[in-house]
Short mmCIF file of C-alpha atoms and ligand atoms in Angstrom, two decimals:
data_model
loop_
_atom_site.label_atom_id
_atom_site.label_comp_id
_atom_site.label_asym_id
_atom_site.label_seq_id
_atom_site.Cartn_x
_atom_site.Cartn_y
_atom_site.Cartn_z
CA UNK A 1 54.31 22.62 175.81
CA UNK A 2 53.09 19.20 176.65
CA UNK A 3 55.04 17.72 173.48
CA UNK A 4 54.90 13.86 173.09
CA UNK A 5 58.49 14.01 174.48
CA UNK A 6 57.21 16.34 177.48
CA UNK A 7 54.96 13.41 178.31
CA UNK A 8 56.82 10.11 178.33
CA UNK A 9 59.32 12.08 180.60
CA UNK A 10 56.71 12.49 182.83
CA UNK A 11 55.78 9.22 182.56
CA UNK A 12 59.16 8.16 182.27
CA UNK A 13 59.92 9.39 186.23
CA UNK A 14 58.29 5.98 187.33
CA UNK A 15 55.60 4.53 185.13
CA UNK A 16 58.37 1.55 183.47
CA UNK A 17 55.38 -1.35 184.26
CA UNK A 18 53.08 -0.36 181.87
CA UNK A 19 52.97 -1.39 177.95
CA UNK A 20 54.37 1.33 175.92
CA UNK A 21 50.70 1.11 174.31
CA UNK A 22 49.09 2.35 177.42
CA UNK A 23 51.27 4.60 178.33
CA UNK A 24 50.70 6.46 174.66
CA UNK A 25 46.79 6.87 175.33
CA UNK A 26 45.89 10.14 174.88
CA UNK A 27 42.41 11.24 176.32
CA UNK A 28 40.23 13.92 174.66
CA UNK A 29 40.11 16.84 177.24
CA UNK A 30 43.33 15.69 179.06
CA UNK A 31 47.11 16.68 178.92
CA UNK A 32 49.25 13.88 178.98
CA UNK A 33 48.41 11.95 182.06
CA UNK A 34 49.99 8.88 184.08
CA UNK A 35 47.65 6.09 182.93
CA UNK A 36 46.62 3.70 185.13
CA UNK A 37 43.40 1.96 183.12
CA UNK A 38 43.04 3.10 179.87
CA UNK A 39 38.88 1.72 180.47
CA UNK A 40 37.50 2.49 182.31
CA UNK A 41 39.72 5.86 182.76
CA UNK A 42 42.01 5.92 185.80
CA UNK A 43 44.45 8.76 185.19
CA UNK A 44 46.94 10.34 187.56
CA UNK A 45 48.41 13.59 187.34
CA UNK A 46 51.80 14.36 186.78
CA UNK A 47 53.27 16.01 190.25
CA UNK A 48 54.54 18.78 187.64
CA UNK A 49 50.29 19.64 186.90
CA UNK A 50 50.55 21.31 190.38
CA UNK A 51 52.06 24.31 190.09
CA UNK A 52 49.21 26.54 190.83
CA UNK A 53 46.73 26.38 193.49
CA UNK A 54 43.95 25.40 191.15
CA UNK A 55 43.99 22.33 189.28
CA UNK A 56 43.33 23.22 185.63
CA UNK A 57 40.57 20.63 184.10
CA UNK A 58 42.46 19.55 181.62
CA UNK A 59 45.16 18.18 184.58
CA UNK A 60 42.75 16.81 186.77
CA UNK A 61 42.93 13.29 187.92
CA UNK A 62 40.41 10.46 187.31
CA UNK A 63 39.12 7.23 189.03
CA UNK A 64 36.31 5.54 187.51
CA UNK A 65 35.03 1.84 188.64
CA UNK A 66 32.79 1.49 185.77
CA UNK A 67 32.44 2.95 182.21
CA UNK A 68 31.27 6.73 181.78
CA UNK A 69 27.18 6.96 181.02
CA UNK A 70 26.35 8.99 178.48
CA UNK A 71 23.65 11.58 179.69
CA UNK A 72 21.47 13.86 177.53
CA UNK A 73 21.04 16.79 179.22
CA UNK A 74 17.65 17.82 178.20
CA UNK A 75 16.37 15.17 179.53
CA UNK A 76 18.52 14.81 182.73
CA UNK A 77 16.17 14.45 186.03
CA UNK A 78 17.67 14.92 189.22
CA UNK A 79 15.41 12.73 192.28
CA UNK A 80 14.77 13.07 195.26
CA UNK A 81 13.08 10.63 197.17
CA UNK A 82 12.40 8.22 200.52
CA UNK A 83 11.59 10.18 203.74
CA UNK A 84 10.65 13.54 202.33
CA UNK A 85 7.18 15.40 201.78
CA UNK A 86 7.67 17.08 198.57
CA UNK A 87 9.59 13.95 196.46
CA UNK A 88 11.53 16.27 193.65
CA UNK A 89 12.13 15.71 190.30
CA UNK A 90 14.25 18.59 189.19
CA UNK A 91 16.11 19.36 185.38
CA UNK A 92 19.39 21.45 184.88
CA UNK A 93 17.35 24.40 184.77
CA UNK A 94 15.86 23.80 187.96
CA UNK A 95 19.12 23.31 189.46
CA UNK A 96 20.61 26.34 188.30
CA UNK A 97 17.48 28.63 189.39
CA UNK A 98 18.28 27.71 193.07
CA UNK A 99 20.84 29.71 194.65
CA UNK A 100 24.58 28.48 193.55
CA UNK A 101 27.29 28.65 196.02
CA UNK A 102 31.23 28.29 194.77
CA UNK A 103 33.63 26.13 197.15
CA UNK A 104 37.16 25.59 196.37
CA UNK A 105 38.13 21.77 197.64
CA UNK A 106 40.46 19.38 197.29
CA UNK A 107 39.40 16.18 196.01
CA UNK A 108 41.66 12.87 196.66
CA UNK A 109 40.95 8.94 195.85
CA UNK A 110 40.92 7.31 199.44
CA UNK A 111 44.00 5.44 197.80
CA UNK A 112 45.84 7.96 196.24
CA UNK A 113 49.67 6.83 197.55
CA UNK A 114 48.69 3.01 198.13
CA UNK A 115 52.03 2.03 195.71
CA UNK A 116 54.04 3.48 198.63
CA UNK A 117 52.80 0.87 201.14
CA UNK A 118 54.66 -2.16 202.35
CA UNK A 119 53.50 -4.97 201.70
CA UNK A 120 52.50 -3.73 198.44
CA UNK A 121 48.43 -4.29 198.02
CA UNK A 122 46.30 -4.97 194.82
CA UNK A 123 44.53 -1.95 193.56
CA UNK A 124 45.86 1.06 191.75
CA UNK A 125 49.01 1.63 192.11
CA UNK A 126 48.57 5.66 192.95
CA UNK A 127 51.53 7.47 193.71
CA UNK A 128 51.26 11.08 194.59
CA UNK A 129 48.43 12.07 191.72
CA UNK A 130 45.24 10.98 192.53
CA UNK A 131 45.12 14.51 194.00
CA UNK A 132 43.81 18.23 192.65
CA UNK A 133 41.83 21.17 194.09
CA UNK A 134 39.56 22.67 192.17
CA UNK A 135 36.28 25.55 192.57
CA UNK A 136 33.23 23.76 192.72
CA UNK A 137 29.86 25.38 191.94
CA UNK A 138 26.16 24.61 192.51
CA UNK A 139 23.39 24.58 194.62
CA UNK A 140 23.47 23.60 198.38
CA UNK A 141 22.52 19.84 199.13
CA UNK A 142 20.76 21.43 202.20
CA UNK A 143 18.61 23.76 199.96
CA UNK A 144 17.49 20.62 198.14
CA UNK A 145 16.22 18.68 201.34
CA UNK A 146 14.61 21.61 202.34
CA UNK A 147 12.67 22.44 198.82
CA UNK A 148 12.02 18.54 199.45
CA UNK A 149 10.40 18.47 202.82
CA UNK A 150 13.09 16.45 204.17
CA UNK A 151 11.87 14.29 207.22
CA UNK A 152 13.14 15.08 210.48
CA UNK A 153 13.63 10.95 210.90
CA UNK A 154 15.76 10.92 207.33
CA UNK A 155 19.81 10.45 209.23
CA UNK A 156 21.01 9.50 205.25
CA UNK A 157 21.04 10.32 201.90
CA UNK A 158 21.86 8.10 199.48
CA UNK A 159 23.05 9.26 195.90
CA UNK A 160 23.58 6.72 192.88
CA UNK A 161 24.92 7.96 189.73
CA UNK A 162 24.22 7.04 186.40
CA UNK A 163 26.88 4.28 185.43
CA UNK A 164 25.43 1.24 185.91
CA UNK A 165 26.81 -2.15 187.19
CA UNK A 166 29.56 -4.51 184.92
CA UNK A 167 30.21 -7.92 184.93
CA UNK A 168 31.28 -8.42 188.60
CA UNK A 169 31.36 -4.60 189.72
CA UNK A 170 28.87 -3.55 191.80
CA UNK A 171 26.75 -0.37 191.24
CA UNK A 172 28.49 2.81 192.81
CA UNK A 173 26.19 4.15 195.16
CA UNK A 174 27.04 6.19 198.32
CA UNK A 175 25.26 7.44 201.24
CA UNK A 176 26.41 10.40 203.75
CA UNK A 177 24.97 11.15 207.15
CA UNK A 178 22.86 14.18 207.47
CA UNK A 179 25.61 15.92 209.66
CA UNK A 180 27.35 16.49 206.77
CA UNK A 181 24.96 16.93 203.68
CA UNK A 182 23.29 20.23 205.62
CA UNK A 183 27.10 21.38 205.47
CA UNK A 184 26.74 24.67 203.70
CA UNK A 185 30.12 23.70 201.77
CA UNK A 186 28.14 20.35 200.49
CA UNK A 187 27.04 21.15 197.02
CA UNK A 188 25.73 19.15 193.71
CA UNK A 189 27.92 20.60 191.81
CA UNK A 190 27.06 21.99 187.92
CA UNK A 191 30.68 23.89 187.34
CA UNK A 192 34.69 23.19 187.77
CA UNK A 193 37.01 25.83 187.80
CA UNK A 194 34.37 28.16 185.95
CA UNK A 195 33.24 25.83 183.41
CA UNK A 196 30.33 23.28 183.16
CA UNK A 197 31.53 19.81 185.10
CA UNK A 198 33.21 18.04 182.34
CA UNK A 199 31.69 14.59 181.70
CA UNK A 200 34.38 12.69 183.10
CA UNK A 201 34.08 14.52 186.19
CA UNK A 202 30.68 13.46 186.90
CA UNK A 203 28.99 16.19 184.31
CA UNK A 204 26.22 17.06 184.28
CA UNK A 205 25.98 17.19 187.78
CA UNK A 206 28.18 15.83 190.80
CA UNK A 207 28.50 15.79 194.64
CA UNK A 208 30.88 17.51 196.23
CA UNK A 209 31.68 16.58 199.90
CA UNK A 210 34.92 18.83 201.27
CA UNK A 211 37.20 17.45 202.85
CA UNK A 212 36.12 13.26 202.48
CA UNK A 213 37.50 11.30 200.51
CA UNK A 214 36.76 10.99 196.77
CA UNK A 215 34.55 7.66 197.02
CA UNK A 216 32.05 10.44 198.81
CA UNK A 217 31.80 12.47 195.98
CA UNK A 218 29.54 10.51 193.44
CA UNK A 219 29.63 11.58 189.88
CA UNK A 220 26.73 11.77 187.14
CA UNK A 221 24.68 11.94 190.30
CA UNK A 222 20.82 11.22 189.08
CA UNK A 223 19.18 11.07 192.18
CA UNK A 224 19.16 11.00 196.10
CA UNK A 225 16.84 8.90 198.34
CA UNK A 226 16.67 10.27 202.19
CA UNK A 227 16.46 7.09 204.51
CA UNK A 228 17.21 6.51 208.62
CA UNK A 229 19.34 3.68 207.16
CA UNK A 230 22.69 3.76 204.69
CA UNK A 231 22.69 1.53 201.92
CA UNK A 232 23.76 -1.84 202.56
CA UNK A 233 25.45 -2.45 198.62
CA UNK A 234 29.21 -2.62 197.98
CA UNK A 235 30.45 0.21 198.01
CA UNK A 236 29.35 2.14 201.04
CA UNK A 237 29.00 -0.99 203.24
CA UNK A 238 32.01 -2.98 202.55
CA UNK A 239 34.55 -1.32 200.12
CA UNK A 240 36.12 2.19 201.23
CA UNK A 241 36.66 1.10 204.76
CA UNK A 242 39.59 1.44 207.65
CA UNK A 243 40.06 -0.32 210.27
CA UNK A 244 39.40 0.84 213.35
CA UNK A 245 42.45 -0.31 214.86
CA UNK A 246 45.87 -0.52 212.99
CA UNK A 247 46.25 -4.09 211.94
CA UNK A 248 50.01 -4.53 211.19
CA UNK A 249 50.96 -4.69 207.88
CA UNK A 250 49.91 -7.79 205.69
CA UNK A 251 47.08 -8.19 208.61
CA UNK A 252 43.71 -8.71 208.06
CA UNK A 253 40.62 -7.26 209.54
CA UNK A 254 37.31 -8.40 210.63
CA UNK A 255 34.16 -6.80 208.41
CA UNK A 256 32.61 -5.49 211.65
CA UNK A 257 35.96 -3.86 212.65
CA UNK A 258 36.25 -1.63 209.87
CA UNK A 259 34.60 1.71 209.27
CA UNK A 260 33.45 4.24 206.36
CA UNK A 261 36.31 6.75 205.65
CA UNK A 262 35.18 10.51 206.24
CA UNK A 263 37.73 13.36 206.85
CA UNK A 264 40.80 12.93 205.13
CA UNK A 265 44.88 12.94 206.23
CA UNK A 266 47.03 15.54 206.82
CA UNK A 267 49.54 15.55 203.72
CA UNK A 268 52.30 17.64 201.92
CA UNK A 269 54.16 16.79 198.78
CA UNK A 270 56.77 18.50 196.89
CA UNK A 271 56.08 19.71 193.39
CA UNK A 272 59.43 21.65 192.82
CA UNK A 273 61.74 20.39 192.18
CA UNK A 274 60.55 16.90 190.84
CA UNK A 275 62.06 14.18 192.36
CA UNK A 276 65.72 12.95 191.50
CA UNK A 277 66.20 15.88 189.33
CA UNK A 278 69.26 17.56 188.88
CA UNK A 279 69.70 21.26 190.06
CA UNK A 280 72.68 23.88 189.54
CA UNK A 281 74.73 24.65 193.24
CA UNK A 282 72.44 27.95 193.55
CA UNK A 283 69.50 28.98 195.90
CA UNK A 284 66.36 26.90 195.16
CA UNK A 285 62.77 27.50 195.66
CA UNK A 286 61.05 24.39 197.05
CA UNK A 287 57.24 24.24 196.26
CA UNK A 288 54.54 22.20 196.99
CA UNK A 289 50.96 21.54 198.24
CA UNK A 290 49.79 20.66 201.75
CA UNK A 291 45.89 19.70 202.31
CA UNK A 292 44.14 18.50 205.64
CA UNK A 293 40.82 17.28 205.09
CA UNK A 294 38.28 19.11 206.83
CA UNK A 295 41.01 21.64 208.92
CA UNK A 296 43.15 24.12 207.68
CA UNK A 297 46.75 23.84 207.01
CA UNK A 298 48.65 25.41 209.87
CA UNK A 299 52.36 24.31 209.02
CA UNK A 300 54.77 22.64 206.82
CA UNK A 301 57.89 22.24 207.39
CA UNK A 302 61.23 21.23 205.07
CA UNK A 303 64.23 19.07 206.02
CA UNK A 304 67.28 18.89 204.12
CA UNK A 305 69.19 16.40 206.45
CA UNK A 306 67.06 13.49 206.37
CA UNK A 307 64.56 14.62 209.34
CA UNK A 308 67.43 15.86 211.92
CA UNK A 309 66.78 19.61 211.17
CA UNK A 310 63.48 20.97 210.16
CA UNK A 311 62.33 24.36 208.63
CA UNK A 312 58.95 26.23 208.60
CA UNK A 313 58.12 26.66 205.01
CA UNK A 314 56.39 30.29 203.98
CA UNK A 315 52.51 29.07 203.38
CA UNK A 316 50.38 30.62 200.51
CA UNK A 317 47.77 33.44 200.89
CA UNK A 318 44.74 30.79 199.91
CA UNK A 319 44.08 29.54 203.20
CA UNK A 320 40.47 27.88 203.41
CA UNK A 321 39.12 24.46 204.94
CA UNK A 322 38.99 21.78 202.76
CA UNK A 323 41.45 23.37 200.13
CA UNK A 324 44.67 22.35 199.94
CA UNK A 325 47.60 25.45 200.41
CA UNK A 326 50.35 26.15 198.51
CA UNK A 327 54.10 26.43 200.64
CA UNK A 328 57.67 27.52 199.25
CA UNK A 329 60.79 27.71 201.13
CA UNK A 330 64.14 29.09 199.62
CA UNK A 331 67.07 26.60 200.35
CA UNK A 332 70.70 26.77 199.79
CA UNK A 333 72.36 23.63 199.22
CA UNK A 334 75.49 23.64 201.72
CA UNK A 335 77.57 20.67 199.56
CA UNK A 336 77.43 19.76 196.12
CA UNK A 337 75.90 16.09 195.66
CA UNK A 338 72.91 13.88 196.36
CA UNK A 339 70.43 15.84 199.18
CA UNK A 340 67.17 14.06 200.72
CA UNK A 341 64.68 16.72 200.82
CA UNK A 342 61.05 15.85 202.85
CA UNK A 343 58.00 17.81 203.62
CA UNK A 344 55.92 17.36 206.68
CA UNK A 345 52.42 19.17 207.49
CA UNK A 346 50.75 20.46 210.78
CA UNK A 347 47.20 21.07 211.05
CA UNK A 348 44.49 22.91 212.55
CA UNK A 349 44.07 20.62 214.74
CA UNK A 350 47.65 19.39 215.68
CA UNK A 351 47.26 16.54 213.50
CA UNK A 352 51.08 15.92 211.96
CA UNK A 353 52.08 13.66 208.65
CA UNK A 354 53.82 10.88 210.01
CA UNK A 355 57.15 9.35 208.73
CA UNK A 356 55.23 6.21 208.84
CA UNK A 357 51.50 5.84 208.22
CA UNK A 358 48.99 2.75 209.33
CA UNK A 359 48.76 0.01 206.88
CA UNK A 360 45.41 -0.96 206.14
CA UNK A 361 44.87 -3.73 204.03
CA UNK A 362 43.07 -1.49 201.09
CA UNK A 363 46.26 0.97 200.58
CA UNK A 364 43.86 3.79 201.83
CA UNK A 365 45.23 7.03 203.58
CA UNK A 366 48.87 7.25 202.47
CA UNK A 367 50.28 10.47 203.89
CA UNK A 368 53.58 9.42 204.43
CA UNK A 369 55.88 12.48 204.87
CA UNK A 370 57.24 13.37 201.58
CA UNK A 371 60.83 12.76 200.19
CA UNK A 372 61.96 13.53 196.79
CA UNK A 373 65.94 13.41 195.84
CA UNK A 374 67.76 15.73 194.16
CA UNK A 375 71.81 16.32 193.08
CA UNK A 376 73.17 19.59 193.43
CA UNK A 377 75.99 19.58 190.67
CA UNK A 378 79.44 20.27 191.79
N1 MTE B 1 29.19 7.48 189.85
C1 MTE B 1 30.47 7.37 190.28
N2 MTE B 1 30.97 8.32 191.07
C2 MTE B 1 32.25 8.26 191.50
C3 MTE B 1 33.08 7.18 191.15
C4 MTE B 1 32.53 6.19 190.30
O1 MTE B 1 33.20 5.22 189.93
N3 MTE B 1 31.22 6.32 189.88
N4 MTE B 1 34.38 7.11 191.65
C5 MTE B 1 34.60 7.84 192.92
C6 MTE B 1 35.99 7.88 193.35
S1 MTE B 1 36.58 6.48 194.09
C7 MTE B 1 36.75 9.03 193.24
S2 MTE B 1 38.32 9.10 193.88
C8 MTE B 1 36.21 10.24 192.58
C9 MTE B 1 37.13 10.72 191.48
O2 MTE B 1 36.64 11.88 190.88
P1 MTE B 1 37.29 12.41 189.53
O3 MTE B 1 37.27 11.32 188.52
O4 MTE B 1 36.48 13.61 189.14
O5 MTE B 1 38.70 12.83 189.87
O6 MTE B 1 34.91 10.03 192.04
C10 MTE B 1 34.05 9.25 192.84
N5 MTE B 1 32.73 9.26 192.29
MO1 MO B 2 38.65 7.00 195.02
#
């Protein structure tokens, strides 16, 4: 099914600025993906990988700043440290002794979309596929302060994984505020989808943070250290920030105006039919995926006019926080010819995808409403 010729279609539908070399990468444990860096791996997904509400492994997007550690899992130590009475030092075993709890949550790169921004930015250039919702399993991060003797004074925790610093990149380490790590949904997560994390996904063992963006969720996670302070390194206290007020595009803004991204965007995208494909003059089912961060998904609806006239898509039965839902929505196409079809979510909390979202000069939040193109044949 996912045939050599399968795959440079795929890659085909807008990946012509890469060396054909690249783009024939294959990586062990991976369909065909959308390559971005062949080293370390960045690899979109196809929009075509979405078709069901969980993201199969083998489909699942990628970002890594810094080459993949190798860990040996017998001798793999999980720490915890800094403000806490009963400093931890706890194996794989140990970790899967304490209760586990399964969460299904969608996980997206802050920058997933940035190639969609004008002026274009440096960075990645995501389009739609640094996306994908998978069940995440493993014990709470609030059982583990607890077993540690978290202090009442410790506001932070901050997790480092095991990839180490390169050349000019910084080490990735994250901190989150205590608000959110005693978040029953916030989990160090041991499994994906059923099986154990895969090593690219942060195996053995990874944070999972519902509902913030990607950056949050720090892979190959060997340790956390409980403080009243965040870490003052790289990536938590300059990189992965938005300003706080919109900046017009090609602006710049000052350090001290810019803040940590938490809760993600409300989004929807298409994933049927793929964009500027060619369909016969007969009902189609639209599909795609809407997500909202930390609120549900409360409406998506479909234009086939460009934005003058807009219909409520029929939302899937998986309807959770922090997992993204599926919609359909049968259409007719009145006229034979080119149609602009877009998708625009609602959520929970009234928040709506714009037509036109806040550039920031990182390329972080796209959630543009979506537009694909498609010819009905005569
Ligand atoms: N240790 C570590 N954790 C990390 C990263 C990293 O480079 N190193 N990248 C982060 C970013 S920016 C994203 S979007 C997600 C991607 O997770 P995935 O590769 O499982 O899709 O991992 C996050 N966790
Ligand atoms: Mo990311």
């Amino acid at each position: 099914m996912h045939s050599r010729r399968h795959w440079l279609r795929a890659v085909g539908a807008g990946w012509a600025g890469l060396p054909v070399a690249a783009q024939e990468l294959v990586f062990p444990g991976k369909r065909p993906m959308l390559v971005q860096n062949d080293f370390p791996e960045d690899l979109e997904s196809p929009v075509e990988y979405f078709d069901q509400w969980l993201t199969p492994n083998d489909a699942f997007f990628v970002r890594h700043h810094l080459p993949r550690p190798q860990i040996d899992h017998a001798a793999f130590r999980l720490e915890i440290g800094g403000l806490a009475s009963n400093k931890l030092s706890l194996s794989l075993d140990d970790l899967r002794k304490l209760p586990q709890f399964k969460v299904p949550a969608t996980l997206e790169c802050a920058g997933n979309g940035r190639n969609f921004f004008h002026p274009k930015l440096p960075g990645l250039q995501w389009k739609k596929g640094a996306v994908g919702n998978a069940e995440w399993r493993g014990p709470r991060l609030a059982d583990l302060m607890d077993k540690a003797g978290a202090a009442a004074e410790a506001q932070w925790g901050t997790f480092n994984g095991a990839d180490v610093p390169v050349g000019k990149t910084p080490d990735f380490i994250r901190s989150i505020p205590m608000r959110k790590l005693r978040h029953p949904s916030t989990l160090i997560a041991l499994e994906m989808n059923g099986e154990p994390l895969p090593a690219i996904h942060g195996g053995p063992a990874r944070l999972v943070v519902p509902g913030w963006d990607g950056a949050s969720w720090v892979k190959w996670v060997t340790g956390f250290t409980l403080a009243a302070q965040p870490d003052s390194g790289f990536y938590f206290a300059t990189g992965y920030r938005y300003p706080k007020y919109p900046v017009g595009p090609g602006g710049a803004a000052k350090p001290e105006d810019m803040e940590v991204i938490e809760g993600m965007a409300v989004k929807s995208i298409f994933v049927k039919p793929l964009d500027n494909a060619k369909v016969a003059r007969a009902p189609q089912r639209l599909q795609g995926m809407a997500w909202a961060g930390e609120n549900r998904v409360a409406r998506v609806e479909i234009s086939s006019d460009g934005g003058a006239k807009w219909r409520d898509a029929i939302l899937g039965p998986e309807n959770f926080n922090f997992a993204w839902r599926s919609w359909r929505l049968d259409w007719s196409p009145a006229r034979p010819g080119h149609h602009i079809l877009m998708s625009r979510a609602t959520d929970s909390a009234g928040r709506v995808q714009p037509i036109e979202p806040v550039w920031n000069p990182s390329g972080y939040l796209w959630n543009g409403v979506d537009r694909i193109g498609v010819t009905v044949e005569a």
